[in-house]
Tab-separated table of C-alpha atoms in Angstrom:
chain	number	residue	atom	x	y	z
B	1	MET	CA	-37.996	25.312	-10.081
B	2	LEU	CA	-34.275	24.688	-10.486
B	3	SER	CA	-32.867	22.115	-8.090
B	4	PRO	CA	-29.895	23.188	-5.940
B	5	PRO	CA	-26.417	21.826	-6.586
B	6	ARG	CA	-25.944	18.405	-5.036
B	7	ARG	CA	-22.161	18.099	-4.797
B	8	ARG	CA	-20.022	20.093	-2.410
B	9	ARG	CA	-17.072	21.945	-3.903
B	10	THR	CA	-13.677	21.067	-2.437
B	11	VAL	CA	-11.440	23.770	-0.970
B	12	ALA	CA	-7.957	23.252	0.480
B	13	VAL	CA	-6.025	25.836	2.475
B	14	LEU	CA	-2.303	25.671	3.222
B	15	ALA	CA	-1.082	25.795	6.809
B	16	TYR	CA	2.593	26.376	7.595
B	17	ASP	CA	4.896	26.669	10.562
B	18	GLY	CA	4.981	30.125	12.129
B	19	MET	CA	1.799	31.368	10.463
B	20	SER	CA	-0.717	33.818	11.869
B	21	PRO	CA	-4.052	32.017	12.376
B	22	PHE	CA	-6.033	34.982	11.069
B	23	GLU	CA	-5.845	34.378	7.321
B	24	THR	CA	-6.451	30.643	7.700
B	25	GLY	CA	-9.304	31.492	10.054
B	26	ILE	CA	-10.903	33.651	7.359
B	27	VAL	CA	-10.907	30.709	4.960
B	28	THR	CA	-12.248	28.369	7.641
B	29	GLU	CA	-15.005	30.794	8.606
B	30	VAL	CA	-16.245	31.244	5.042
B	31	PHE	CA	-15.773	27.766	3.586
B	32	GLY	CA	-15.499	25.446	6.588
B	33	LEU	CA	-18.555	26.174	8.720
B	34	PRO	CA	-21.732	24.282	7.777
B	35	ARG	CA	-24.488	26.609	6.642
B	36	PRO	CA	-27.694	24.532	6.458
B	37	GLU	CA	-29.816	27.689	6.557
B	38	LEU	CA	-28.654	28.555	3.025
B	39	ASP	CA	-30.197	25.379	1.553
B	40	VAL	CA	-27.240	24.737	-0.773
B	41	PRO	CA	-24.529	22.103	-0.276
B	42	TRP	CA	-21.642	24.026	1.236
B	43	TYR	CA	-17.932	23.571	0.671
B	44	ASP	CA	-15.782	20.662	1.774
B	45	LEU	CA	-12.753	22.342	3.386
B	46	THR	CA	-9.463	20.643	4.207
B	47	VAL	CA	-6.463	22.181	5.974
B	48	CYS	CA	-3.216	20.898	4.475
B	49	ALA	CA	0.502	21.258	5.182
B	50	GLU	CA	3.751	20.296	3.486
B	51	ARG	CA	4.396	17.825	6.301
B	52	PRO	CA	1.284	16.578	8.125
B	53	GLY	CA	1.498	16.887	11.883
B	54	PRO	CA	1.694	19.666	14.468
B	55	LEU	CA	2.593	23.203	13.338
B	56	ASN	CA	3.556	26.154	15.521
B	57	VAL	CA	1.385	29.238	14.983
B	58	VAL	CA	1.665	32.786	16.259
B	59	GLY	CA	0.742	33.080	19.934
B	60	GLY	CA	2.325	29.837	21.103
B	61	ALA	CA	-0.467	27.559	19.869
B	62	THR	CA	-0.182	24.524	17.641
B	63	LEU	CA	-2.269	23.320	14.737
B	64	ASP	CA	-2.304	19.661	13.772
B	65	THR	CA	-3.361	18.492	10.314
B	66	ARG	CA	-3.374	15.021	8.807
B	67	HIS	CA	-3.386	16.179	5.186
B	68	GLY	CA	-0.433	16.868	2.918
B	69	LEU	CA	0.258	18.519	-0.407
B	70	ASP	CA	-1.313	15.673	-2.368
B	71	VAL	CA	-4.697	16.636	-0.920
B	72	LEU	CA	-3.966	20.333	-1.513
B	73	ALA	CA	-3.185	19.707	-5.178
B	74	SER	CA	-6.384	17.697	-5.710
B	75	ALA	CA	-8.835	20.367	-4.503
B	76	GLU	CA	-10.980	22.465	-6.821
B	77	THR	CA	-9.958	25.660	-5.032
B	78	VAL	CA	-6.489	25.948	-3.489
B	79	ILE	CA	-5.835	28.830	-1.094
B	80	VAL	CA	-2.397	29.976	0.094
B	81	PRO	CA	-3.005	32.390	2.989
B	82	GLY	CA	0.612	33.492	3.352
B	83	VAL	CA	4.252	32.418	3.383
B	84	SER	CA	6.625	32.116	6.316
B	85	ASP	CA	9.278	34.367	4.743
B	86	VAL	CA	8.616	36.778	1.871
B	87	ARG	CA	12.363	36.995	1.211
B	88	GLY	CA	12.927	33.259	1.168
B	89	GLY	CA	11.991	30.773	-1.494
B	90	SER	CA	8.976	28.498	-1.552
B	91	SER	CA	9.813	24.825	-1.301
B	92	PRO	CA	10.028	22.768	-4.503
B	93	ALA	CA	7.302	20.504	-3.122
B	94	LEU	CA	4.860	23.394	-2.644
B	95	VAL	CA	5.715	24.865	-6.042
B	96	ALA	CA	5.082	21.494	-7.684
B	97	ALA	CA	1.761	21.056	-5.852
B	98	LEU	CA	0.531	24.499	-6.925
B	99	ARG	CA	1.521	23.820	-10.524
B	100	ARG	CA	-0.243	20.452	-10.481
B	101	ALA	CA	-3.389	21.985	-9.058
B	102	HIS	CA	-3.434	24.754	-11.647
B	103	ALA	CA	-2.662	22.389	-14.524
B	104	ARG	CA	-5.639	20.199	-13.664
B	105	GLY	CA	-7.975	23.206	-13.617
B	106	ALA	CA	-8.113	24.270	-9.964
B	107	ARG	CA	-8.649	27.873	-8.893
B	108	VAL	CA	-5.496	28.986	-7.113
B	109	VAL	CA	-5.930	31.803	-4.603
B	110	SER	CA	-3.557	33.813	-2.430
B	111	ILE	CA	-4.152	36.029	0.576
B	112	CYS	CA	-1.610	38.659	1.566
B	113	SER	CA	1.955	37.276	1.226
B	114	GLY	CA	0.645	34.030	-0.287
B	115	ALA	CA	1.181	35.753	-3.634
B	116	PHE	CA	4.905	35.009	-3.251
B	117	ALA	CA	4.213	31.262	-3.392
B	118	LEU	CA	2.014	31.654	-6.476
B	119	ALA	CA	4.698	33.784	-8.116
B	120	ALA	CA	7.380	31.215	-7.281
B	121	ALA	CA	5.248	28.602	-9.047
B	122	GLY	CA	5.105	30.834	-12.140
B	123	LEU	CA	1.327	31.175	-11.879
B	124	LEU	CA	1.482	34.984	-11.833
B	125	ASP	CA	3.825	35.416	-14.798
B	126	GLY	CA	2.345	37.990	-17.163
B	127	ARG	CA	-0.649	38.459	-14.898
B	128	ARG	CA	-1.853	41.400	-12.846
B	129	ALA	CA	-1.675	40.480	-9.163
B	130	THR	CA	-1.740	42.106	-5.745
B	131	THR	CA	-0.467	41.561	-2.225
B	132	HIS	CA	-0.247	43.589	0.970
B	133	TRP	CA	0.983	47.081	0.118
B	134	GLN	CA	4.119	46.710	2.261
B	135	TYR	CA	5.230	43.688	0.207
B	136	ALA	CA	4.377	45.081	-3.237
B	137	ASP	CA	7.828	46.475	-4.094
B	138	LEU	CA	9.516	43.296	-2.936
B	139	LEU	CA	7.163	41.138	-4.996
B	140	ARG	CA	7.885	43.307	-8.024
B	141	ARG	CA	11.659	43.049	-7.534
B	142	ARG	CA	11.718	39.319	-6.884
B	143	PHE	CA	9.296	38.437	-9.685
B	144	PRO	CA	9.615	41.069	-12.445
B	145	ARG	CA	7.270	39.155	-14.761
B	146	VAL	CA	4.354	39.798	-12.403
B	147	ARG	CA	2.323	42.966	-13.025
B	148	VAL	CA	1.999	44.024	-9.385
B	149	ASP	CA	-0.878	46.341	-8.494
B	150	PRO	CA	-0.536	47.468	-4.864
B	151	ASP	CA	-3.621	49.674	-4.837
B	152	VAL	CA	-6.498	47.183	-4.907
B	153	LEU	CA	-8.197	44.834	-2.449
B	154	TYR	CA	-8.136	41.803	-4.719
B	155	ILE	CA	-7.752	40.755	-8.341
B	156	ASP	CA	-9.804	38.047	-10.043
B	157	ASP	CA	-7.920	36.760	-13.055
B	158	GLY	CA	-10.224	33.829	-13.622
B	159	ASP	CA	-8.316	30.750	-12.472
B	160	VAL	CA	-5.791	32.691	-10.370
B	161	LEU	CA	-6.909	35.207	-7.742
B	162	THR	CA	-4.835	37.336	-5.370
B	163	SER	CA	-5.768	39.607	-2.480
B	164	ALA	CA	-4.156	42.275	-0.353
B	165	GLY	CA	-3.442	41.931	3.340
B	166	SER	CA	-5.462	39.986	5.853
B	167	ALA	CA	-8.992	41.423	5.862
B	168	ALA	CA	-8.961	41.814	2.076
B	169	GLY	CA	-8.789	38.028	2.032
B	170	LEU	CA	-12.275	38.010	3.519
B	171	ASP	CA	-13.481	40.171	0.633
B	172	LEU	CA	-11.926	37.721	-1.812
B	173	CYS	CA	-13.430	34.673	-0.083
B	174	LEU	CA	-16.885	36.267	-0.242
B	175	HIS	CA	-16.211	37.073	-3.901
B	176	LEU	CA	-15.574	33.365	-4.531
B	177	VAL	CA	-18.862	32.479	-2.835
B	178	ARG	CA	-20.542	35.087	-5.032
B	179	ARG	CA	-19.009	33.503	-8.140
B	180	ASP	CA	-20.127	30.029	-7.103
B	181	HIS	CA	-23.570	30.677	-5.609
B	182	GLY	CA	-24.608	34.185	-6.636
B	183	PRO	CA	-24.961	37.434	-4.677
B	184	SER	CA	-27.891	36.387	-2.500
B	185	ILE	CA	-25.947	33.548	-0.883
B	186	ALA	CA	-22.789	35.664	-0.564
B	187	ASN	CA	-24.771	38.457	1.080
B	188	ALA	CA	-26.293	35.987	3.523
B	189	VAL	CA	-22.827	34.782	4.523
B	190	ALA	CA	-21.669	38.388	4.920
B	191	ARG	CA	-24.610	39.074	7.219
B	192	ARG	CA	-23.646	36.089	9.378
B	193	LEU	CA	-20.089	37.443	9.530
B	194	VAL	CA	-21.386	40.968	10.296
B	195	VAL	CA	-19.329	42.507	7.488
B	196	PRO	CA	-20.293	44.635	4.485
B	197	PRO	CA	-21.797	42.363	1.808
B	198	HIS	CA	-19.394	43.482	-0.865
B	199	ARG	CA	-16.329	45.592	-1.351
B	200	GLU	CA	-15.274	45.850	-4.960
B	201	GLY	CA	-11.926	44.278	-5.766
B	202	GLY	CA	-10.697	47.480	-7.385
B	203	GLN	CA	-11.303	49.473	-4.225
B	204	ALA	CA	-8.163	51.067	-2.807
B	205	GLN	CA	-6.245	49.406	0.035
B	206	PHE	CA	-6.010	52.799	1.733
B	207	ILE	CA	-9.329	54.291	2.849
B	208	GLU	CA	-9.305	57.152	5.318
B	209	ALA	CA	-12.826	56.520	6.603
B	210	PRO	CA	-14.177	53.152	5.463
B	211	MET	CA	-17.371	53.565	7.497
B	212	PRO	CA	-18.888	56.965	8.274
B	213	PRO	CA	-19.057	57.721	12.005
B	214	ASP	CA	-22.793	58.385	11.894
B	215	VAL	CA	-24.699	56.884	8.997
B	216	ASP	CA	-27.757	59.067	9.536
B	217	ASP	CA	-25.779	62.310	9.438
B	218	ASP	CA	-23.192	61.448	6.854
B	219	ARG	CA	-23.988	63.313	3.654
B	220	ILE	CA	-22.087	60.942	1.398
B	221	THR	CA	-24.021	57.992	2.792
B	222	VAL	CA	-27.300	59.846	2.291
B	223	SER	CA	-26.472	60.355	-1.387
B	224	MET	CA	-25.441	56.714	-1.815
B	225	THR	CA	-28.615	55.498	-0.161
B	226	TRP	CA	-30.675	57.686	-2.470
B	227	ALA	CA	-28.783	56.374	-5.521
B	228	LEU	CA	-29.385	52.744	-4.547
B	229	ALA	CA	-33.104	53.440	-4.322
B	230	ASN	CA	-33.103	55.133	-7.724
B	231	LEU	CA	-30.693	53.097	-9.840
B	232	ARG	CA	-33.170	53.017	-12.718
B	233	ASP	CA	-32.944	56.812	-13.115
B	234	GLU	CA	-30.225	58.815	-14.802
B	235	ILE	CA	-27.738	59.696	-12.063
B	236	THR	CA	-24.798	62.043	-12.484
B	237	VAL	CA	-22.101	63.182	-10.107
B	238	GLU	CA	-23.831	66.548	-10.001
B	239	THR	CA	-27.069	64.865	-8.937
B	240	LEU	CA	-25.314	62.966	-6.161
B	241	ALA	CA	-23.549	66.116	-4.991
B	242	ARG	CA	-26.876	67.947	-4.764
B	243	HIS	CA	-28.315	65.184	-2.578
B	244	ALA	CA	-25.254	65.495	-0.343
B	245	HIS	CA	-25.577	69.298	-0.290
B	246	MET	CA	-22.027	69.701	-1.558
B	247	SER	CA	-20.308	71.182	-4.544
B	248	THR	CA	-19.309	68.638	-7.165
B	249	ARG	CA	-15.626	69.125	-6.449
B	250	THR	CA	-16.064	68.704	-2.688
B	251	TYR	CA	-18.301	65.683	-3.229
B	252	LEU	CA	-15.730	63.931	-5.407
B	253	ARG	CA	-13.029	64.481	-2.813
B	254	HIS	CA	-15.137	63.286	0.128
B	255	PHE	CA	-16.568	60.325	-1.783
B	256	ALA	CA	-13.091	59.031	-2.638
B	257	ARG	CA	-11.961	59.494	0.947
B	258	CYS	CA	-14.969	57.599	2.327
B	259	THR	CA	-15.135	54.755	-0.187
B	260	GLY	CA	-11.783	54.478	-1.933
B	261	THR	CA	-13.355	54.784	-5.366
B	262	SER	CA	-15.126	57.318	-7.599
B	263	PRO	CA	-18.906	57.930	-7.677
B	264	ILE	CA	-19.263	56.738	-11.278
B	265	ARG	CA	-17.228	53.605	-10.728
B	266	TRP	CA	-19.239	52.847	-7.591
B	267	LEU	CA	-22.513	53.470	-9.416
B	268	ILE	CA	-21.599	51.175	-12.320
B	269	HIS	CA	-20.664	48.450	-9.867
B	270	GLN	CA	-23.942	48.799	-7.976
B	271	ARG	CA	-25.926	48.568	-11.205
B	272	VAL	CA	-24.095	45.443	-12.320
B	273	GLN	CA	-24.651	43.875	-8.890
B	274	ALA	CA	-28.348	44.813	-8.963
B	275	SER	CA	-28.707	42.982	-12.264
B	276	LEU	CA	-27.381	39.652	-10.958
B	277	PRO	CA	-30.519	38.479	-9.124
B	278	LEU	CA	-32.575	39.343	-12.220
B	279	LEU	CA	-30.311	37.161	-14.349
B	280	GLU	CA	-30.319	34.361	-11.792
B	281	ARG	CA	-33.994	34.224	-10.912
B	282	THR	CA	-35.940	35.565	-13.886
B	283	SER	CA	-36.183	35.167	-17.648
B	284	THR	CA	-36.431	38.935	-18.145
B	285	PRO	CA	-34.768	39.938	-21.437
B	286	ILE	CA	-31.316	41.477	-21.162
B	287	GLU	CA	-32.585	44.729	-22.671
B	288	GLU	CA	-35.182	45.120	-19.922
B	289	ILE	CA	-32.678	44.275	-17.208
B	290	ALA	CA	-30.321	46.932	-18.550
B	291	ARG	CA	-33.073	49.550	-18.286
B	292	ALA	CA	-34.207	48.324	-14.884
B	293	VAL	CA	-30.798	48.918	-13.317
B	294	GLY	CA	-30.172	52.231	-15.056
B	295	PHE	CA	-27.878	51.558	-18.000
B	296	ALA	CA	-28.481	53.805	-20.992
B	297	SER	CA	-28.433	50.898	-23.448
B	298	PRO	CA	-27.981	47.112	-23.538
B	299	VAL	CA	-24.623	47.646	-25.247
B	300	THR	CA	-23.395	49.765	-22.341
B	301	TYR	CA	-24.726	47.219	-19.862
B	302	ARG	CA	-23.031	44.305	-21.609
B	303	SER	CA	-19.745	46.202	-21.772
B	304	HIS	CA	-19.682	47.055	-18.069
B	305	PHE	CA	-20.995	43.634	-17.059
B	306	THR	CA	-18.313	41.835	-19.054
B	307	ARG	CA	-15.584	44.028	-17.614
B	308	ALA	CA	-16.791	43.419	-14.049
B	309	MET	CA	-17.798	39.745	-14.238
B	310	ARG	CA	-15.464	38.466	-16.987
B	311	THR	CA	-18.421	36.991	-18.839
B	312	SER	CA	-21.486	38.263	-20.655
B	313	PRO	CA	-24.927	38.621	-19.022
B	314	SER	CA	-26.307	35.791	-21.160
B	315	ALA	CA	-23.375	33.493	-20.365
B	316	TYR	CA	-23.690	34.326	-16.667
B	317	ARG	CA	-27.381	33.400	-16.753
B	318	ARG	CA	-26.635	30.088	-18.493
B	319	ALA	CA	-23.709	29.243	-16.219
B	320	PHE	CA	-25.674	30.011	-13.072
B	321	ALA	CA	-28.578	27.875	-14.269
B	322	ASP	CA	-26.164	25.023	-15.087
B	323	VAL	CA	-24.578	25.206	-11.630
B	324	GLN	CA	-27.963	25.203	-9.945
B	325	GLY	CA	-29.165	22.349	-12.063
B	326	ASP	CA	-26.318	19.842	-12.060
B	327	GLY	CA	-24.376	20.603	-8.924
B	328	ARG	CA	-21.044	21.369	-10.504
């Protein structure tokens, strides 16, 4: 049996004067709470500020941190949960710290307006990035070299990740846990947080009805539940529509309204996600895994997997085994 990782990964989150505690609280909740029930060494979280000491936060409270930008720049994952003024500039000291962190190989992450700090540091130049929809035009105008996408929950560009407003930061934090520890651990954390285990990064920021009012009676949910139980089979939009007792056209419209994505895109994502535990826990050949989760061929599976995970199934299996074995 593979031994679990022994060393805790370091995460640093920026605190600043006048901030809302919510985004920082998301990071603290996911990475800062000990989780002995998961039987893996959890993260080592540090809250940092440009000037250590008391900070005023929304609501008349104060937050006091002993750690400065030197600690922020030395972490393996650096998270900027927002900026105090989207129209003002980030300080030279913060810009330098973010550049140092990125240059030494850290993952640099933004939540909501934190993208403005990453852009000021030049870390988003030439990259696709997102922020809260109400800031998207401003981000595009201030930093024209950034390819701003205002329609998604988060974007994983490998070493630089950005998310939309507030709650989308929770989706991105869970995505980071999924990258580091696999879907089973991420799903366990989601259950503790009482949130959906996974919302795809490409899902739209605007969703008319993110959760159906009555799961038992909702026809879209019925069709999705059936699909999840039958991923191995050939499933078309027409098949899903029949299970929902709708016309194909009506089904497509209602599905997009309920989920923020298309049935085929959702189905591909579910199949890729279903394959992850098989890659992590078994030595089943890639060809068999592809069939087991419903892809028509291993080539199709590899193509969709690579697009979704930014690595191949074989490389994912090796990397996950390496992480489990040596604690990195």
